[in-house]
Amino acid sequence: MPGRIVDEDVVTVRERARIDEIVGSYVHLRNAGGGSMKGLCPFHDEKTPSFQVTPSRGLFYCFGCGEGGDVITFVQKVDNLSFAEAVERLADKVGVVLRFTEGTGPRVEPGLRMRLLEAHKLAAEFFADHITAPDALVARQFLDQRGFDRQAAENFGVGYAPRGGRDLANHLKAKGFRHEELVKGGLIREQGYDFFRGRLLWPIRDSGRSVVGFGARRIHEDDRIPAKYINTPETPLYKKSQVLYGLDLARTQIGKKSQAVIVEGYTDVMACHLAGVDTAVASCGTAFGDDHAKLLRRLMGDHDAFHGEVIFTFDGDAAGQAAAMKVFSGDQNFTSQTYVAVEPSGLDPCDLRLQHGDARVRELVARRVPLYRFVMGNVIAEFDLDRADGRVGALRAAAPLVASVRDQSMVLGYARDLAGMLGMDTEEVRQEVMRAAARSSRRPERETAAPGQRNDEPAQPEAAEPTGIALPDRRERSLSVERETAKLLVQAPAHFAKGYDNLTPEDFSHPAYRAVFEAVLAATGDAGQDWISSIRDHLEHPEIGALLASLGVEPLTTNQEVGRHYVQAHTAKLRLIRVTREIADLKSRLQRTNPVDEATRYNQMFSQLLGLESRRAELTKLGLGPAE
């Protein structure tokens, strides 16, 4: 077994690593009063901050998902590390050299991350020094032709990799770094040659402003590597799907302004920042992905006014439209509003600044349009809106886009916009959007049907007419456990324990399912009558009869034989969902209660919370996973 980290060193790391600084490099934190700070939880999706950091105690806790602990626990969870790996990473950051007890097995070399960070820092300085070398003339000309002077190059740390082949390797080895370390860090190749040769380089830093890799552009015609851009390979420091170029420069402003501008290249980031768009970043050698979105979401936090902006810059050509569609498909990643900034001339921010000045770059961002509107405009542009059939075709093509908007409260407004773009009646457009939502199995807008309105969408076949109790959508995922349990009550009552496994009407959140269960309780003990008929006789709302019929004939969601274990699992899971819901509600109330001014009430609620947590643990022991 490998040796353990000496306990004293763990304590030292915990004391020196300020939790607000460490968490703040992942999450945008704001003062919350009372010595606490708040931000969006990095462990679950949320719109309102429930993640709290208390620097004086060195602790964090999320009232939303229940994650909590100290600075070491945070790094473990956020970076998916073991305890020892998290301690080592923090030790690297705060300059603690760890000691280990004697062990018998191999382990990762202690201090490797710190060594690699130092090597990358020295490499960045080495490349920056060589930007003025005679061999770097072509690199300087490249920068000059794009409007970047020497001061700009120095501000962004732009450098040049000599063409010699082993220049960086020899320089770093002279500083005491070993061949194996430099290979692991992606600075040299296994054969001993420099990874970057004869290229213009940009240092890529993490949100903590440490250099973790480099992006390099081809500038010599005889470069043996044909790719225009190459980046540092995957290393213990550099994960391309988790880094953004310019984040070290933009991080503070992204948090303050709750805005991020996504551009395509290194020179575009430079141009934006020099023009005054100080929230610009770019992905490094890969497409903008989910991990990038999560990183930005944590840094942006939540903004009271407009929930922030993520602005993508695209060309107005076919490639730009395709890129916009790709972003639209992943738009659920953002709690912010997503926009597109398109330059009609097709110029990227770098060329736009070069040809028209800084003001035009700022105007490009200021002219942003909502992503959904840009995408809809591209879709309906394919149709002849002067013809009735063209307008109908455009509506059918664009309606699914509106239906897929993540914020359902905004769908109606977007439908009005679409109606205006098409010159059609708003109600007609809204109906088509709802049909599109039903076809895609997404939840439609919950509105009362207008008099005489048809309601034959396939997603809600049971709701033939408006009733006193709204009937549930059978494909509503959040109600799947309630529906399955209700079907079991109707189809397999013999497999329930006495008292229906301690179920109560309050376990059913939807009033229609609750009404069915209340009828089941009332029908229990009836003799000489068909079970379903007996339930129907006890329904207080006759309109629920259609739901009861559906529950009686709809197949159960299992191919296995239904027995006692299956029934017990579903009843326990339904009770678990209710307990989890009550815990969430109680945590929310605790969060809003002052433990000093309302000590008695706070303590009562805390005791109640402990009881609920105990009940949840008991239900979980039945072998259930997280509630669906």
PDB file of C-alpha atoms in Angstrom, residues 35-163:
ATOM      1  CA  GLY A  35     -19.635  36.632   7.187  1.00  0.00           C
ATOM      2  CA  SER A  36     -21.048  34.236   4.572  1.00  0.00           C
ATOM      3  CA  MET A  37     -20.875  34.156   0.787  1.00  0.00           C
ATOM      4  CA  LYS A  38     -23.280  32.714  -1.785  1.00  0.00           C
ATOM      5  CA  GLY A  39     -23.141  31.410  -5.337  1.00  0.00           C
ATOM      6  CA  LEU A  40     -24.657  28.865  -7.704  1.00  0.00           C
ATOM      7  CA  CYS A  41     -23.960  25.318  -6.593  1.00  0.00           C
ATOM      8  CA  PRO A  42     -21.403  23.507  -8.798  1.00  0.00           C
ATOM      9  CA  PHE A  43     -22.898  20.136  -7.868  1.00  0.00           C
ATOM     10  CA  HIS A  44     -26.425  20.592  -9.210  1.00  0.00           C
ATOM     11  CA  ASP A  45     -28.265  22.891 -11.605  1.00  0.00           C
ATOM     12  CA  GLU A  46     -30.064  25.832 -10.043  1.00  0.00           C
ATOM     13  CA  LYS A  47     -31.143  29.367 -10.913  1.00  0.00           C
ATOM     14  CA  THR A  48     -31.224  30.851  -7.409  1.00  0.00           C
ATOM     15  CA  PRO A  49     -28.025  30.587  -5.317  1.00  0.00           C
ATOM     16  CA  SER A  50     -28.359  28.159  -2.443  1.00  0.00           C
ATOM     17  CA  PHE A  51     -24.640  27.351  -2.155  1.00  0.00           C
ATOM     18  CA  GLN A  52     -23.124  28.987   0.926  1.00  0.00           C
ATOM     19  CA  VAL A  53     -19.475  29.409   1.983  1.00  0.00           C
ATOM     20  CA  THR A  54     -18.475  30.444   5.505  1.00  0.00           C
ATOM     21  CA  PRO A  55     -14.775  31.424   5.416  1.00  0.00           C
ATOM     22  CA  SER A  56     -14.481  31.860   9.204  1.00  0.00           C
ATOM     23  CA  ARG A  57     -15.361  28.191   9.674  1.00  0.00           C
ATOM     24  CA  GLY A  58     -13.734  26.911   6.501  1.00  0.00           C
ATOM     25  CA  LEU A  59     -16.964  25.215   5.429  1.00  0.00           C
ATOM     26  CA  PHE A  60     -19.406  25.127   2.517  1.00  0.00           C
ATOM     27  CA  TYR A  61     -22.950  23.821   2.319  1.00  0.00           C
ATOM     28  CA  CYS A  62     -25.625  23.731  -0.361  1.00  0.00           C
ATOM     29  CA  PHE A  63     -29.185  24.044   0.884  1.00  0.00           C
ATOM     30  CA  GLY A  64     -30.347  22.758  -2.484  1.00  0.00           C
ATOM     31  CA  CYS A  65     -28.610  19.392  -2.790  1.00  0.00           C
ATOM     32  CA  GLY A  66     -27.151  18.871   0.683  1.00  0.00           C
ATOM     33  CA  GLU A  67     -23.488  18.758  -0.354  1.00  0.00           C
ATOM     34  CA  GLY A  68     -21.167  20.184   2.282  1.00  0.00           C
ATOM     35  CA  GLY A  69     -17.767  19.966   3.923  1.00  0.00           C
ATOM     36  CA  ASP A  70     -14.407  21.699   4.120  1.00  0.00           C
ATOM     37  CA  VAL A  71     -12.022  22.912   1.433  1.00  0.00           C
ATOM     38  CA  ILE A  72     -10.587  19.431   0.852  1.00  0.00           C
ATOM     39  CA  THR A  73     -14.060  17.938   0.443  1.00  0.00           C
ATOM     40  CA  PHE A  74     -14.925  20.664  -2.063  1.00  0.00           C
ATOM     41  CA  VAL A  75     -11.911  19.940  -4.279  1.00  0.00           C
ATOM     42  CA  GLN A  76     -12.602  16.204  -4.034  1.00  0.00           C
ATOM     43  CA  LYS A  77     -16.151  16.611  -5.268  1.00  0.00           C
ATOM     44  CA  VAL A  78     -15.717  19.358  -7.844  1.00  0.00           C
ATOM     45  CA  ASP A  79     -12.728  17.730  -9.564  1.00  0.00           C
ATOM     46  CA  ASN A  80     -13.667  14.100  -8.843  1.00  0.00           C
ATOM     47  CA  LEU A  81     -10.477  13.374  -6.902  1.00  0.00           C
ATOM     48  CA  SER A  82      -9.573  11.047  -4.064  1.00  0.00           C
ATOM     49  CA  PHE A  83      -8.811  12.539  -0.663  1.00  0.00           C
ATOM     50  CA  ALA A  84      -5.049  12.245  -1.204  1.00  0.00           C
ATOM     51  CA  GLU A  85      -5.258  13.773  -4.698  1.00  0.00           C
ATOM     52  CA  ALA A  86      -7.284  16.700  -3.383  1.00  0.00           C
ATOM     53  CA  VAL A  87      -4.807  17.328  -0.566  1.00  0.00           C
ATOM     54  CA  GLU A  88      -1.909  17.197  -3.031  1.00  0.00           C
ATOM     55  CA  ARG A  89      -3.589  19.652  -5.402  1.00  0.00           C
ATOM     56  CA  LEU A  90      -4.258  22.099  -2.590  1.00  0.00           C
ATOM     57  CA  ALA A  91      -0.732  21.615  -1.258  1.00  0.00           C
ATOM     58  CA  ASP A  92       0.584  22.610  -4.680  1.00  0.00           C
ATOM     59  CA  LYS A  93      -1.507  25.772  -4.622  1.00  0.00           C
ATOM     60  CA  VAL A  94      -0.508  26.912  -1.131  1.00  0.00           C
ATOM     61  CA  GLY A  95       3.123  25.800  -1.277  1.00  0.00           C
ATOM     62  CA  VAL A  96       3.089  22.957   1.241  1.00  0.00           C
ATOM     63  CA  VAL A  97       5.567  20.103   0.647  1.00  0.00           C
ATOM     64  CA  LEU A  98       3.811  16.976   1.843  1.00  0.00           C
ATOM     65  CA  ARG A  99       5.399  14.198   3.831  1.00  0.00           C
ATOM     66  CA  PHE A 100       4.280  10.590   3.599  1.00  0.00           C
ATOM     67  CA  THR A 101       4.418   7.633   5.964  1.00  0.00           C
ATOM     68  CA  GLU A 102       6.255   4.542   4.800  1.00  0.00           C
ATOM     69  CA  GLY A 103       4.337   2.419   2.276  1.00  0.00           C
ATOM     70  CA  THR A 104       4.885  -0.663   0.209  1.00  0.00           C
ATOM     71  CA  GLY A 105       3.121   0.230  -3.026  1.00  0.00           C
ATOM     72  CA  PRO A 106       3.640   2.661  -5.890  1.00  0.00           C
ATOM     73  CA  ARG A 107       1.968   6.072  -5.814  1.00  0.00           C
ATOM     74  CA  VAL A 108       1.809   9.220  -7.875  1.00  0.00           C
ATOM     75  CA  GLU A 109       4.938  11.248  -7.436  1.00  0.00           C
ATOM     76  CA  PRO A 110       4.320  13.839  -4.701  1.00  0.00           C
ATOM     77  CA  GLY A 111       4.383  17.443  -5.808  1.00  0.00           C
ATOM     78  CA  LEU A 112       4.078  16.596  -9.520  1.00  0.00           C
ATOM     79  CA  ARG A 113       1.342  19.160 -10.151  1.00  0.00           C
ATOM     80  CA  MET A 114       3.360  21.880  -8.449  1.00  0.00           C
ATOM     81  CA  ARG A 115       6.389  20.949 -10.540  1.00  0.00           C
ATOM     82  CA  LEU A 116       4.378  21.026 -13.770  1.00  0.00           C
ATOM     83  CA  LEU A 117       2.858  24.403 -12.911  1.00  0.00           C
ATOM     84  CA  GLU A 118       6.315  25.806 -12.287  1.00  0.00           C
ATOM     85  CA  ALA A 119       7.595  24.313 -15.544  1.00  0.00           C
ATOM     86  CA  HIS A 120       4.726  25.890 -17.481  1.00  0.00           C
ATOM     87  CA  LYS A 121       5.330  29.248 -15.830  1.00  0.00           C
ATOM     88  CA  LEU A 122       8.983  29.150 -16.860  1.00  0.00           C
ATOM     89  CA  ALA A 123       8.048  27.940 -20.354  1.00  0.00           C
ATOM     90  CA  ALA A 124       5.658  30.889 -20.781  1.00  0.00           C
ATOM     91  CA  GLU A 125       8.413  33.291 -19.764  1.00  0.00           C
ATOM     92  CA  PHE A 126      10.842  31.543 -22.136  1.00  0.00           C
ATOM     93  CA  PHE A 127       8.470  31.843 -25.097  1.00  0.00           C
ATOM     94  CA  ALA A 128       7.627  35.475 -24.262  1.00  0.00           C
ATOM     95  CA  ASP A 129      11.330  36.378 -24.163  1.00  0.00           C
ATOM     96  CA  HIS A 130      11.843  34.864 -27.624  1.00  0.00           C
ATOM     97  CA  ILE A 131       9.149  36.962 -29.309  1.00  0.00           C
ATOM     98  CA  THR A 132      11.855  39.602 -29.851  1.00  0.00           C
ATOM     99  CA  ALA A 133      14.433  37.156 -31.257  1.00  0.00           C
ATOM    100  CA  PRO A 134      15.531  37.499 -34.923  1.00  0.00           C
ATOM    101  CA  ASP A 135      13.979  34.101 -35.671  1.00  0.00           C
ATOM    102  CA  ALA A 136      10.579  35.467 -34.530  1.00  0.00           C
ATOM    103  CA  LEU A 137      10.353  38.152 -37.220  1.00  0.00           C
ATOM    104  CA  VAL A 138       7.513  36.338 -38.997  1.00  0.00           C
ATOM    105  CA  ALA A 139       5.649  36.033 -35.686  1.00  0.00           C
ATOM    106  CA  ARG A 140       5.981  39.758 -35.006  1.00  0.00           C
ATOM    107  CA  GLN A 141       4.803  40.551 -38.527  1.00  0.00           C
ATOM    108  CA  PHE A 142       1.777  38.315 -37.999  1.00  0.00           C
ATOM    109  CA  LEU A 143       0.835  40.251 -34.852  1.00  0.00           C
ATOM    110  CA  ASP A 144       1.469  43.624 -36.450  1.00  0.00           C
ATOM    111  CA  GLN A 145      -0.668  42.784 -39.484  1.00  0.00           C
ATOM    112  CA  ARG A 146      -3.545  42.056 -37.114  1.00  0.00           C
ATOM    113  CA  GLY A 147      -3.225  45.274 -35.177  1.00  0.00           C
ATOM    114  CA  PHE A 148      -1.341  44.036 -32.116  1.00  0.00           C
ATOM    115  CA  ASP A 149       1.710  45.994 -31.007  1.00  0.00           C
ATOM    116  CA  ARG A 150       4.456  44.970 -28.637  1.00  0.00           C
ATOM    117  CA  GLN A 151       2.524  46.190 -25.597  1.00  0.00           C
ATOM    118  CA  ALA A 152      -0.456  44.020 -26.560  1.00  0.00           C
ATOM    119  CA  ALA A 153       1.791  40.992 -27.014  1.00  0.00           C
ATOM    120  CA  GLU A 154       3.278  41.534 -23.561  1.00  0.00           C
ATOM    121  CA  ASN A 155      -0.142  42.032 -21.928  1.00  0.00           C
ATOM    122  CA  PHE A 156      -1.394  38.724 -23.298  1.00  0.00           C
ATOM    123  CA  GLY A 157       1.893  36.889 -22.790  1.00  0.00           C
ATOM    124  CA  VAL A 158       2.184  36.018 -26.496  1.00  0.00           C
ATOM    125  CA  GLY A 159       5.433  34.210 -27.238  1.00  0.00           C
ATOM    126  CA  TYR A 160       7.425  32.364 -29.823  1.00  0.00           C
ATOM    127  CA  ALA A 161       8.834  28.818 -29.795  1.00  0.00           C
ATOM    128  CA  PRO A 162      12.328  28.663 -31.354  1.00  0.00           C
ATOM    129  CA  ARG A 163      12.862  26.315 -34.280  1.00  0.00           C
TER     130      ARG A 163
END
